[in-house]
Amino acid sequence: MAYNNRQGGFLGWFSSLPTVTKNLLIINILGFIAISINDNLMVQWFALFVPRSPFFHIWQPITYMFLHGSFFHLFFNMYALLMFGSVLERCIGTKKFLTFYFVCGIGAAIAHVVTLMLMKSSSMIYVPTVGASGAIYGVLIGFAMFYPNSQLTLLFPPITLKAKVFVWIFVGLELLMGVTETADGIAHFAHLGGMVIGYLLLTYWIEKHKLW
């Protein structure tokens, strides 16, 4: 009888995930647990504030990506990371995906901060931003660039679209809601920033033959 030492079930599935995707899931879950235990401390030190805020720290454009304001905020970001990030990581490799994810997240933070500073509202210096959405939107556009004709089915409404169409719809919605300030409390320009940076970085790597 042959002995199969591969783990089955959840542990086996989880251990089979690409390295960066797997570790990002773990860190984000730990971040959510930490912010649930002491939200004041975690937000004050690790959420993203504009540079002129008394709460701003130089590490925040990185750490804000690992905090989420609610379970569903965490769930949908991690679901997208699992579905699209794992595919993209296997496509471009672990090191490139790690760089790509952080560049998109930091680019999203810069886009969001610049937008807030242009608004010149004194109250904005006290408004924190959390979430991996900027980096996740970069992952989405990366997936669409390599798998443009993949069929994606939306939950609400339940319609099926090609990945390239899906991404353009998201771009249009984020731009519209950002300009009209619809759905206040959502960092629309951070999402757009992550997508733009992701597109530019992948395009640069491809054109310079530095991707593989």
PDB file of C-alpha atoms in Angstrom:
ATOM      1  CA  MET A   1       0.000   0.000   0.000  1.00  0.00           C
ATOM      2  CA  ALA A   2       1.435   3.377  -1.009  1.00  0.00           C
ATOM      3  CA  TYR A   3       1.593   6.052   1.672  1.00  0.00           C
ATOM      4  CA  ASN A   4       0.361   9.507   0.725  1.00  0.00           C
ATOM      5  CA  ASN A   5       1.703  12.180   3.103  1.00  0.00           C
ATOM      6  CA  ARG A   6      -0.138  15.060   1.495  1.00  0.00           C
ATOM      7  CA  GLN A   7      -2.525  16.832   3.822  1.00  0.00           C
ATOM      8  CA  GLY A   8      -6.152  16.909   2.845  1.00  0.00           C
ATOM      9  CA  GLY A   9      -8.956  19.256   3.737  1.00  0.00           C
ATOM     10  CA  PHE A  10      -8.520  22.902   4.617  1.00  0.00           C
ATOM     11  CA  LEU A  11      -4.897  22.644   5.776  1.00  0.00           C
ATOM     12  CA  GLY A  12      -3.876  20.894   2.595  1.00  0.00           C
ATOM     13  CA  TRP A  13      -5.680  23.452   0.463  1.00  0.00           C
ATOM     14  CA  PHE A  14      -4.241  26.385   2.428  1.00  0.00           C
ATOM     15  CA  SER A  15      -0.670  25.059   2.300  1.00  0.00           C
ATOM     16  CA  SER A  16      -0.977  24.724  -1.486  1.00  0.00           C
ATOM     17  CA  LEU A  17      -1.576  28.462  -1.948  1.00  0.00           C
ATOM     18  CA  PRO A  18       1.268  30.556  -3.416  1.00  0.00           C
ATOM     19  CA  THR A  19       3.629  31.927  -0.751  1.00  0.00           C
ATOM     20  CA  VAL A  20       2.842  35.646  -0.933  1.00  0.00           C
ATOM     21  CA  THR A  21      -0.924  35.197  -1.235  1.00  0.00           C
ATOM     22  CA  LYS A  22      -0.942  32.829   1.725  1.00  0.00           C
ATOM     23  CA  ASN A  23       1.118  35.126   3.954  1.00  0.00           C
ATOM     24  CA  LEU A  24      -0.883  38.213   2.985  1.00  0.00           C
ATOM     25  CA  LEU A  25      -4.056  36.392   4.039  1.00  0.00           C
ATOM     26  CA  ILE A  26      -2.504  35.530   7.403  1.00  0.00           C
ATOM     27  CA  ILE A  27      -1.183  39.046   8.067  1.00  0.00           C
ATOM     28  CA  ASN A  28      -4.494  40.676   7.144  1.00  0.00           C
ATOM     29  CA  ILE A  29      -6.422  38.328   9.442  1.00  0.00           C
ATOM     30  CA  LEU A  30      -3.991  39.061  12.281  1.00  0.00           C
ATOM     31  CA  GLY A  31      -4.363  42.778  11.572  1.00  0.00           C
ATOM     32  CA  PHE A  32      -8.134  42.481  11.811  1.00  0.00           C
ATOM     33  CA  ILE A  33      -7.854  40.641  15.128  1.00  0.00           C
ATOM     34  CA  ALA A  34      -5.514  43.352  16.451  1.00  0.00           C
ATOM     35  CA  ILE A  35      -7.787  46.218  15.395  1.00  0.00           C
ATOM     36  CA  SER A  36     -10.764  44.386  16.921  1.00  0.00           C
ATOM     37  CA  ILE A  37      -8.935  44.168  20.249  1.00  0.00           C
ATOM     38  CA  ASN A  38      -7.697  47.770  20.355  1.00  0.00           C
ATOM     39  CA  ASP A  39      -8.966  49.862  17.461  1.00  0.00           C
ATOM     40  CA  ASN A  40      -7.844  53.220  18.887  1.00  0.00           C
ATOM     41  CA  LEU A  41      -4.210  52.147  19.201  1.00  0.00           C
ATOM     42  CA  MET A  42      -4.074  50.334  15.847  1.00  0.00           C
ATOM     43  CA  VAL A  43      -5.783  53.135  13.904  1.00  0.00           C
ATOM     44  CA  GLN A  44      -3.755  55.932  15.488  1.00  0.00           C
ATOM     45  CA  TRP A  45      -0.443  54.247  14.732  1.00  0.00           C
ATOM     46  CA  PHE A  46      -1.010  52.124  11.651  1.00  0.00           C
ATOM     47  CA  ALA A  47      -3.934  53.555   9.642  1.00  0.00           C
ATOM     48  CA  LEU A  48      -3.144  56.063   6.894  1.00  0.00           C
ATOM     49  CA  PHE A  49      -3.325  59.779   7.685  1.00  0.00           C
ATOM     50  CA  VAL A  50      -2.314  62.743   5.531  1.00  0.00           C
ATOM     51  CA  PRO A  51       1.267  63.977   6.193  1.00  0.00           C
ATOM     52  CA  ARG A  52       0.106  67.149   7.941  1.00  0.00           C
ATOM     53  CA  SER A  53      -1.941  65.163  10.446  1.00  0.00           C
ATOM     54  CA  PRO A  54      -0.559  64.857  14.000  1.00  0.00           C
ATOM     55  CA  PHE A  55      -1.220  61.113  13.675  1.00  0.00           C
ATOM     56  CA  PHE A  56       0.864  60.608  10.523  1.00  0.00           C
ATOM     57  CA  HIS A  57       3.826  58.220  10.628  1.00  0.00           C
ATOM     58  CA  ILE A  58       6.156  57.363   7.776  1.00  0.00           C
ATOM     59  CA  TRP A  59       5.262  53.654   7.813  1.00  0.00           C
ATOM     60  CA  GLN A  60       1.518  54.190   7.380  1.00  0.00           C
ATOM     61  CA  PRO A  61       1.450  53.955   3.536  1.00  0.00           C
ATOM     62  CA  ILE A  62       2.398  50.300   4.097  1.00  0.00           C
ATOM     63  CA  THR A  63       0.691  49.347   7.351  1.00  0.00           C
ATOM     64  CA  TYR A  64      -2.740  50.706   6.391  1.00  0.00           C
ATOM     65  CA  MET A  65      -3.039  47.857   3.887  1.00  0.00           C
ATOM     66  CA  PHE A  66      -3.242  45.297   6.685  1.00  0.00           C
ATOM     67  CA  LEU A  67      -6.093  46.864   8.668  1.00  0.00           C
ATOM     68  CA  HIS A  68      -9.799  46.626   7.876  1.00  0.00           C
ATOM     69  CA  GLY A  69     -12.750  48.425   9.392  1.00  0.00           C
ATOM     70  CA  SER A  70     -15.222  45.529   9.366  1.00  0.00           C
ATOM     71  CA  PHE A  71     -15.458  41.797   8.785  1.00  0.00           C
ATOM     72  CA  PHE A  72     -17.046  42.251   5.363  1.00  0.00           C
ATOM     73  CA  HIS A  73     -14.367  44.766   4.355  1.00  0.00           C
ATOM     74  CA  LEU A  74     -11.772  42.117   5.189  1.00  0.00           C
ATOM     75  CA  PHE A  75     -13.765  39.272   3.648  1.00  0.00           C
ATOM     76  CA  PHE A  76     -14.283  40.808   0.217  1.00  0.00           C
ATOM     77  CA  ASN A  77     -10.682  42.013  -0.066  1.00  0.00           C
ATOM     78  CA  MET A  78      -9.284  38.640   0.969  1.00  0.00           C
ATOM     79  CA  TYR A  79     -11.721  36.808  -1.303  1.00  0.00           C
ATOM     80  CA  ALA A  80     -10.470  38.879  -4.249  1.00  0.00           C
ATOM     81  CA  LEU A  81      -6.859  38.301  -3.184  1.00  0.00           C
ATOM     82  CA  LEU A  82      -7.487  34.573  -3.023  1.00  0.00           C
ATOM     83  CA  MET A  83      -9.321  34.376  -6.349  1.00  0.00           C
ATOM     84  CA  PHE A  84      -7.173  36.710  -8.437  1.00  0.00           C
ATOM     85  CA  GLY A  85      -3.960  37.181  -6.468  1.00  0.00           C
ATOM     86  CA  SER A  86      -3.141  33.486  -6.329  1.00  0.00           C
ATOM     87  CA  VAL A  87      -3.524  33.234 -10.124  1.00  0.00           C
ATOM     88  CA  LEU A  88      -1.460  36.364 -10.752  1.00  0.00           C
ATOM     89  CA  GLU A  89       1.279  35.213  -8.359  1.00  0.00           C
ATOM     90  CA  ARG A  90       1.585  31.898 -10.156  1.00  0.00           C
ATOM     91  CA  CYS A  91       1.712  33.801 -13.457  1.00  0.00           C
ATOM     92  CA  ILE A  92       4.410  36.388 -12.685  1.00  0.00           C
ATOM     93  CA  GLY A  93       6.242  34.663  -9.838  1.00  0.00           C
ATOM     94  CA  THR A  94       6.530  35.193  -6.085  1.00  0.00           C
ATOM     95  CA  LYS A  95       9.105  38.007  -6.034  1.00  0.00           C
ATOM     96  CA  LYS A  96       7.437  40.039  -8.770  1.00  0.00           C
ATOM     97  CA  PHE A  97       4.004  39.593  -7.204  1.00  0.00           C
ATOM     98  CA  LEU A  98       5.269  40.744  -3.804  1.00  0.00           C
ATOM     99  CA  THR A  99       6.766  43.866  -5.367  1.00  0.00           C
ATOM    100  CA  PHE A 100       3.652  44.435  -7.462  1.00  0.00           C
ATOM    101  CA  TYR A 101       1.288  44.177  -4.486  1.00  0.00           C
ATOM    102  CA  PHE A 102       3.187  46.657  -2.326  1.00  0.00           C
ATOM    103  CA  VAL A 103       3.799  49.123  -5.154  1.00  0.00           C
ATOM    104  CA  CYS A 104       0.063  49.122  -5.941  1.00  0.00           C
ATOM    105  CA  GLY A 105      -0.832  49.586  -2.279  1.00  0.00           C
ATOM    106  CA  ILE A 106       1.640  52.428  -1.763  1.00  0.00           C
ATOM    107  CA  GLY A 107       0.594  54.038  -5.055  1.00  0.00           C
ATOM    108  CA  ALA A 108      -3.021  53.869  -3.900  1.00  0.00           C
ATOM    109  CA  ALA A 109      -2.056  55.548  -0.620  1.00  0.00           C
ATOM    110  CA  ILE A 110      -0.285  58.372  -2.440  1.00  0.00           C
ATOM    111  CA  ALA A 111      -3.251  58.923  -4.771  1.00  0.00           C
ATOM    112  CA  HIS A 112      -5.625  59.033  -1.808  1.00  0.00           C
ATOM    113  CA  VAL A 113      -3.461  61.399   0.253  1.00  0.00           C
ATOM    114  CA  VAL A 114      -2.952  63.773  -2.683  1.00  0.00           C
ATOM    115  CA  THR A 115      -6.717  63.841  -3.275  1.00  0.00           C
ATOM    116  CA  LEU A 116      -7.405  64.665   0.376  1.00  0.00           C
ATOM    117  CA  MET A 117      -4.760  67.378   0.437  1.00  0.00           C
ATOM    118  CA  LEU A 118      -6.210  68.986  -2.690  1.00  0.00           C
ATOM    119  CA  MET A 119      -9.568  69.166  -0.956  1.00  0.00           C
ATOM    120  CA  LYS A 120      -7.949  71.459   1.659  1.00  0.00           C
ATOM    121  CA  SER A 121     -10.418  70.473   4.354  1.00  0.00           C
ATOM    122  CA  SER A 122      -9.092  70.880   7.880  1.00  0.00           C
ATOM    123  CA  SER A 123     -11.140  67.917   9.103  1.00  0.00           C
ATOM    124  CA  MET A 124      -9.318  65.576   6.720  1.00  0.00           C
ATOM    125  CA  ILE A 125      -6.209  65.547   8.901  1.00  0.00           C
ATOM    126  CA  TYR A 126      -8.132  63.439  11.415  1.00  0.00           C
ATOM    127  CA  VAL A 127      -9.667  60.982   8.926  1.00  0.00           C
ATOM    128  CA  PRO A 128      -7.941  57.559   8.892  1.00  0.00           C
ATOM    129  CA  THR A 129      -7.870  55.222   5.901  1.00  0.00           C
ATOM    130  CA  VAL A 130      -7.566  51.446   6.196  1.00  0.00           C
ATOM    131  CA  GLY A 131      -7.850  48.495   3.855  1.00  0.00           C
ATOM    132  CA  ALA A 132      -6.073  46.505   1.173  1.00  0.00           C
ATOM    133  CA  SER A 133      -8.484  47.664  -1.535  1.00  0.00           C
ATOM    134  CA  GLY A 134      -5.935  49.804  -3.407  1.00  0.00           C
ATOM    135  CA  ALA A 135      -3.539  46.873  -3.743  1.00  0.00           C
ATOM    136  CA  ILE A 136      -6.436  44.528  -4.552  1.00  0.00           C
ATOM    137  CA  TYR A 137      -7.602  46.770  -7.388  1.00  0.00           C
ATOM    138  CA  GLY A 138      -4.074  46.589  -8.761  1.00  0.00           C
ATOM    139  CA  VAL A 139      -4.310  42.801  -8.590  1.00  0.00           C
ATOM    140  CA  LEU A 140      -7.638  42.925 -10.444  1.00  0.00           C
ATOM    141  CA  ILE A 141      -6.221  44.885 -13.336  1.00  0.00           C
ATOM    142  CA  GLY A 142      -3.159  42.634 -13.396  1.00  0.00           C
ATOM    143  CA  PHE A 143      -5.417  39.595 -13.701  1.00  0.00           C
ATOM    144  CA  ALA A 144      -7.383  41.273 -16.493  1.00  0.00           C
ATOM    145  CA  MET A 145      -4.183  42.117 -18.390  1.00  0.00           C
ATOM    146  CA  PHE A 146      -3.040  38.484 -18.470  1.00  0.00           C
ATOM    147  CA  TYR A 147      -6.449  36.811 -18.654  1.00  0.00           C
ATOM    148  CA  PRO A 148      -8.635  39.390 -20.436  1.00  0.00           C
ATOM    149  CA  ASN A 149     -11.164  36.893 -21.771  1.00  0.00           C
ATOM    150  CA  SER A 150     -11.668  34.942 -18.549  1.00  0.00           C
ATOM    151  CA  GLN A 151     -15.331  34.716 -17.624  1.00  0.00           C
ATOM    152  CA  LEU A 152     -16.223  36.278 -14.270  1.00  0.00           C
ATOM    153  CA  THR A 153     -19.672  36.017 -12.726  1.00  0.00           C
ATOM    154  CA  LEU A 154     -20.877  38.820 -10.483  1.00  0.00           C
ATOM    155  CA  LEU A 155     -22.825  38.055  -7.332  1.00  0.00           C
ATOM    156  CA  PHE A 156     -25.134  41.084  -7.621  1.00  0.00           C
ATOM    157  CA  PRO A 157     -26.463  41.015 -10.289  1.00  0.00           C
ATOM    158  CA  PRO A 158     -25.592  37.423 -11.286  1.00  0.00           C
ATOM    159  CA  ILE A 159     -24.275  38.156 -14.779  1.00  0.00           C
ATOM    160  CA  THR A 160     -21.143  36.844 -16.474  1.00  0.00           C
ATOM    161  CA  LEU A 161     -18.606  39.210 -18.047  1.00  0.00           C
ATOM    162  CA  LYS A 162     -15.129  38.975 -19.482  1.00  0.00           C
ATOM    163  CA  ALA A 163     -12.385  40.137 -17.103  1.00  0.00           C
ATOM    164  CA  LYS A 164     -11.445  43.078 -19.322  1.00  0.00           C
ATOM    165  CA  VAL A 165     -15.056  44.324 -19.359  1.00  0.00           C
ATOM    166  CA  PHE A 166     -15.399  43.756 -15.625  1.00  0.00           C
ATOM    167  CA  VAL A 167     -12.330  45.915 -14.903  1.00  0.00           C
ATOM    168  CA  TRP A 168     -13.446  48.770 -17.146  1.00  0.00           C
ATOM    169  CA  ILE A 169     -16.819  48.831 -15.400  1.00  0.00           C
ATOM    170  CA  PHE A 170     -15.021  49.107 -12.075  1.00  0.00           C
ATOM    171  CA  VAL A 171     -12.834  51.931 -13.398  1.00  0.00           C
ATOM    172  CA  GLY A 172     -15.868  53.840 -14.617  1.00  0.00           C
ATOM    173  CA  LEU A 173     -17.789  53.360 -11.373  1.00  0.00           C
ATOM    174  CA  GLU A 174     -14.873  54.378  -9.167  1.00  0.00           C
ATOM    175  CA  LEU A 175     -14.185  57.474 -11.265  1.00  0.00           C
ATOM    176  CA  LEU A 176     -17.854  58.463 -11.289  1.00  0.00           C
ATOM    177  CA  MET A 177     -18.290  57.959  -7.553  1.00  0.00           C
ATOM    178  CA  GLY A 178     -14.999  59.690  -6.783  1.00  0.00           C
ATOM    179  CA  VAL A 179     -15.817  62.793  -8.807  1.00  0.00           C
ATOM    180  CA  THR A 180     -19.401  63.011  -7.563  1.00  0.00           C
ATOM    181  CA  GLU A 181     -18.385  62.062  -3.985  1.00  0.00           C
ATOM    182  CA  THR A 182     -20.900  59.225  -4.014  1.00  0.00           C
ATOM    183  CA  ALA A 183     -20.668  56.555  -1.277  1.00  0.00           C
ATOM    184  CA  ASP A 184     -18.835  58.851   1.120  1.00  0.00           C
ATOM    185  CA  GLY A 185     -16.282  57.079   3.288  1.00  0.00           C
ATOM    186  CA  ILE A 186     -14.868  54.961   0.448  1.00  0.00           C
ATOM    187  CA  ALA A 187     -11.429  55.866  -0.922  1.00  0.00           C
ATOM    188  CA  HIS A 188     -12.348  55.806  -4.625  1.00  0.00           C
ATOM    189  CA  PHE A 189      -9.177  57.528  -5.796  1.00  0.00           C
ATOM    190  CA  ALA A 190      -7.085  55.069  -3.811  1.00  0.00           C
ATOM    191  CA  HIS A 191      -8.755  52.286  -5.788  1.00  0.00           C
ATOM    192  CA  LEU A 192      -8.077  54.102  -9.054  1.00  0.00           C
ATOM    193  CA  GLY A 193      -4.511  54.819  -7.972  1.00  0.00           C
ATOM    194  CA  GLY A 194      -3.873  51.141  -7.315  1.00  0.00           C
ATOM    195  CA  MET A 195      -5.251  50.211 -10.723  1.00  0.00           C
ATOM    196  CA  VAL A 196      -3.260  52.854 -12.608  1.00  0.00           C
ATOM    197  CA  ILE A 197      -0.007  51.991 -10.823  1.00  0.00           C
ATOM    198  CA  GLY A 198      -0.605  48.284 -11.395  1.00  0.00           C
ATOM    199  CA  TYR A 199      -1.211  48.812 -15.097  1.00  0.00           C
ATOM    200  CA  LEU A 200       1.859  51.037 -15.507  1.00  0.00           C
ATOM    201  CA  LEU A 201       4.157  48.709 -13.573  1.00  0.00           C
ATOM    202  CA  LEU A 202       3.133  45.586 -15.479  1.00  0.00           C
ATOM    203  CA  THR A 203       3.337  47.443 -18.795  1.00  0.00           C
ATOM    204  CA  TYR A 204       6.857  48.606 -17.924  1.00  0.00           C
ATOM    205  CA  TRP A 205       7.980  45.114 -16.928  1.00  0.00           C
ATOM    206  CA  ILE A 206       6.530  43.614 -20.106  1.00  0.00           C
ATOM    207  CA  GLU A 207       8.015  46.235 -22.445  1.00  0.00           C
ATOM    208  CA  LYS A 208      11.441  46.031 -20.803  1.00  0.00           C
ATOM    209  CA  HIS A 209      11.326  42.215 -20.742  1.00  0.00           C
ATOM    210  CA  LYS A 210      11.756  42.238 -16.961  1.00  0.00           C
ATOM    211  CA  LEU A 211       8.658  40.296 -16.016  1.00  0.00           C
ATOM    212  CA  TRP A 212       9.975  36.729 -16.403  1.00  0.00           C
TER     213      TRP A 212
END
